Amino acid sequence: MTITLNGDRRDITAGTTARTLVEDITGRQLSEDGTPVDGGRLGVALAVDGEVVRRGLWAGFTITDGHTVDIVTAVQGG
Protein backbone atom coordinates (compact mmCIF):
# COMPACT_ATOMS: atom_id res chain seq x y z
CA MET A 1 0.00 0.00 0.00
CA THR A 2 1.11 3.53 -0.67
CA ILE A 3 0.22 6.61 1.36
CA THR A 4 1.39 10.20 1.33
CA LEU A 5 3.17 10.94 4.60
CA ASN A 6 4.06 14.57 5.26
CA GLY A 7 4.07 15.22 1.52
CA ASP A 8 6.16 12.19 0.51
CA ARG A 9 4.99 8.87 -0.89
CA ARG A 10 5.59 5.97 1.49
CA ASP A 11 4.90 2.27 1.22
CA ILE A 12 3.34 0.68 4.30
CA THR A 13 2.09 -2.77 5.21
CA ALA A 14 -1.64 -3.47 4.93
CA GLY A 15 -3.26 -3.19 8.35
CA THR A 16 -0.89 -0.52 9.65
CA THR A 17 -2.56 1.50 12.39
CA ALA A 18 -1.98 5.16 13.15
CA ARG A 19 -0.27 4.11 16.39
CA THR A 20 2.14 1.81 14.54
CA LEU A 21 2.93 4.55 12.04
CA VAL A 22 3.66 7.08 14.79
CA GLU A 23 5.84 4.52 16.59
CA ASP A 24 7.73 3.94 13.37
CA ILE A 25 8.25 7.65 12.72
CA THR A 26 9.16 8.64 16.30
CA GLY A 27 11.05 5.49 17.28
CA ARG A 28 9.06 5.31 20.52
CA GLN A 29 6.79 2.58 21.83
CA LEU A 30 3.26 3.74 22.56
CA SER A 31 0.62 2.28 24.83
CA GLU A 32 -2.89 1.43 23.66
CA ASP A 33 -4.05 4.99 24.45
CA GLY A 34 -1.23 6.54 22.39
CA THR A 35 0.92 7.73 25.26
CA PRO A 36 4.61 6.80 25.36
CA VAL A 37 5.32 3.76 27.53
CA ASP A 38 8.43 5.52 28.86
CA GLY A 39 6.19 8.09 30.56
CA GLY A 40 7.61 11.02 28.60
CA ARG A 41 5.77 13.47 26.40
CA LEU A 42 5.22 12.68 22.74
CA GLY A 43 4.42 16.16 21.37
CA VAL A 44 2.97 15.02 18.03
CA ALA A 45 -0.40 15.18 16.34
CA LEU A 46 -1.71 13.09 13.46
CA ALA A 47 -4.18 13.99 10.74
CA VAL A 48 -5.53 11.75 7.99
CA ASP A 49 -6.94 13.38 4.87
CA GLY A 50 -7.01 16.70 6.71
CA GLU A 51 -8.90 15.42 9.79
CA VAL A 52 -7.16 15.17 13.15
CA VAL A 53 -7.26 11.69 14.64
CA ARG A 54 -7.34 11.80 18.45
CA ARG A 55 -4.47 9.99 20.14
CA GLY A 56 -6.81 7.63 22.00
CA LEU A 57 -8.09 6.36 18.63
CA TRP A 58 -4.68 5.68 17.02
CA ALA A 59 -4.54 2.00 18.02
CA GLY A 60 -7.83 1.25 16.26
CA PHE A 61 -7.44 3.57 13.27
CA THR A 62 -6.19 1.65 10.23
CA ILE A 63 -4.31 3.60 7.58
CA THR A 64 -5.48 2.58 4.11
CA ASP A 65 -4.10 2.81 0.60
CA GLY A 66 -4.15 6.37 -0.71
CA HIS A 67 -4.52 8.11 2.64
CA THR A 68 -2.73 11.41 3.12
CA VAL A 69 -1.21 11.43 6.59
CA ASP A 70 0.41 14.36 8.34
CA ILE A 71 2.38 13.85 11.53
CA VAL A 72 3.41 17.14 13.08
CA THR A 73 5.60 17.91 16.06
CA ALA A 74 4.86 20.65 18.56
CA VAL A 75 7.67 23.21 18.67
CA GLN A 76 8.14 25.87 21.31
CA GLY A 77 8.63 29.44 20.21
CA GLY A 78 6.95 31.90 17.99
Tab-separated table of C-alpha atoms in Angstrom:
chain	number	residue	atom	x	y	z
A	1	MET	CA	0.000	0.000	0.000
A	2	THR	CA	1.105	3.528	-0.670
A	3	ILE	CA	0.222	6.606	1.357
A	4	THR	CA	1.392	10.195	1.335
A	5	LEU	CA	3.174	10.945	4.604
A	6	ASN	CA	4.062	14.574	5.258
A	7	GLY	CA	4.069	15.216	1.516
A	8	ASP	CA	6.162	12.188	0.508
A	9	ARG	CA	4.990	8.869	-0.892
A	10	ARG	CA	5.591	5.975	1.489
A	11	ASP	CA	4.896	2.271	1.221
A	12	ILE	CA	3.341	0.678	4.296
A	13	THR	CA	2.093	-2.772	5.205
A	14	ALA	CA	-1.637	-3.469	4.935
A	15	GLY	CA	-3.257	-3.191	8.348
A	16	THR	CA	-0.888	-0.519	9.652
A	17	THR	CA	-2.556	1.504	12.395
A	18	ALA	CA	-1.984	5.160	13.149
A	19	ARG	CA	-0.269	4.115	16.395
A	20	THR	CA	2.136	1.806	14.544
A	21	LEU	CA	2.930	4.545	12.037
A	22	VAL	CA	3.660	7.083	14.786
A	23	GLU	CA	5.839	4.521	16.591
A	24	ASP	CA	7.730	3.936	13.370
A	25	ILE	CA	8.253	7.645	12.722
A	26	THR	CA	9.156	8.638	16.301
A	27	GLY	CA	11.049	5.492	17.284
A	28	ARG	CA	9.065	5.311	20.515
A	29	GLN	CA	6.794	2.583	21.831
A	30	LEU	CA	3.263	3.743	22.557
A	31	SER	CA	0.623	2.280	24.835
A	32	GLU	CA	-2.889	1.432	23.664
A	33	ASP	CA	-4.048	4.987	24.445
A	34	GLY	CA	-1.231	6.535	22.387
A	35	THR	CA	0.920	7.735	25.258
A	36	PRO	CA	4.611	6.798	25.357
A	37	VAL	CA	5.322	3.762	27.533
A	38	ASP	CA	8.432	5.520	28.865
A	39	GLY	CA	6.186	8.089	30.562
A	40	GLY	CA	7.609	11.023	28.596
A	41	ARG	CA	5.770	13.468	26.402
A	42	LEU	CA	5.218	12.682	22.743
A	43	GLY	CA	4.415	16.155	21.373
A	44	VAL	CA	2.969	15.017	18.035
A	45	ALA	CA	-0.403	15.177	16.341
A	46	LEU	CA	-1.706	13.095	13.462
A	47	ALA	CA	-4.181	13.994	10.737
A	48	VAL	CA	-5.527	11.751	7.985
A	49	ASP	CA	-6.936	13.384	4.871
A	50	GLY	CA	-7.014	16.701	6.714
A	51	GLU	CA	-8.904	15.420	9.789
A	52	VAL	CA	-7.160	15.173	13.150
A	53	VAL	CA	-7.255	11.691	14.645
A	54	ARG	CA	-7.336	11.802	18.448
A	55	ARG	CA	-4.469	9.991	20.137
A	56	GLY	CA	-6.805	7.632	21.998
A	57	LEU	CA	-8.086	6.362	18.630
A	58	TRP	CA	-4.683	5.684	17.021
A	59	ALA	CA	-4.543	2.002	18.023
A	60	GLY	CA	-7.832	1.252	16.263
A	61	PHE	CA	-7.442	3.566	13.267
A	62	THR	CA	-6.189	1.655	10.229
A	63	ILE	CA	-4.312	3.599	7.577
A	64	THR	CA	-5.482	2.581	4.106
A	65	ASP	CA	-4.096	2.809	0.598
A	66	GLY	CA	-4.150	6.368	-0.713
A	67	HIS	CA	-4.519	8.114	2.639
A	68	THR	CA	-2.735	11.407	3.120
A	69	VAL	CA	-1.206	11.427	6.590
A	70	ASP	CA	0.405	14.364	8.338
A	71	ILE	CA	2.375	13.854	11.534
A	72	VAL	CA	3.411	17.140	13.082
A	73	THR	CA	5.600	17.915	16.058
A	74	ALA	CA	4.861	20.653	18.558
A	75	VAL	CA	7.670	23.213	18.665
A	76	GLN	CA	8.145	25.869	21.309
A	77	GLY	CA	8.629	29.435	20.211
A	78	GLY	CA	6.947	31.904	17.988
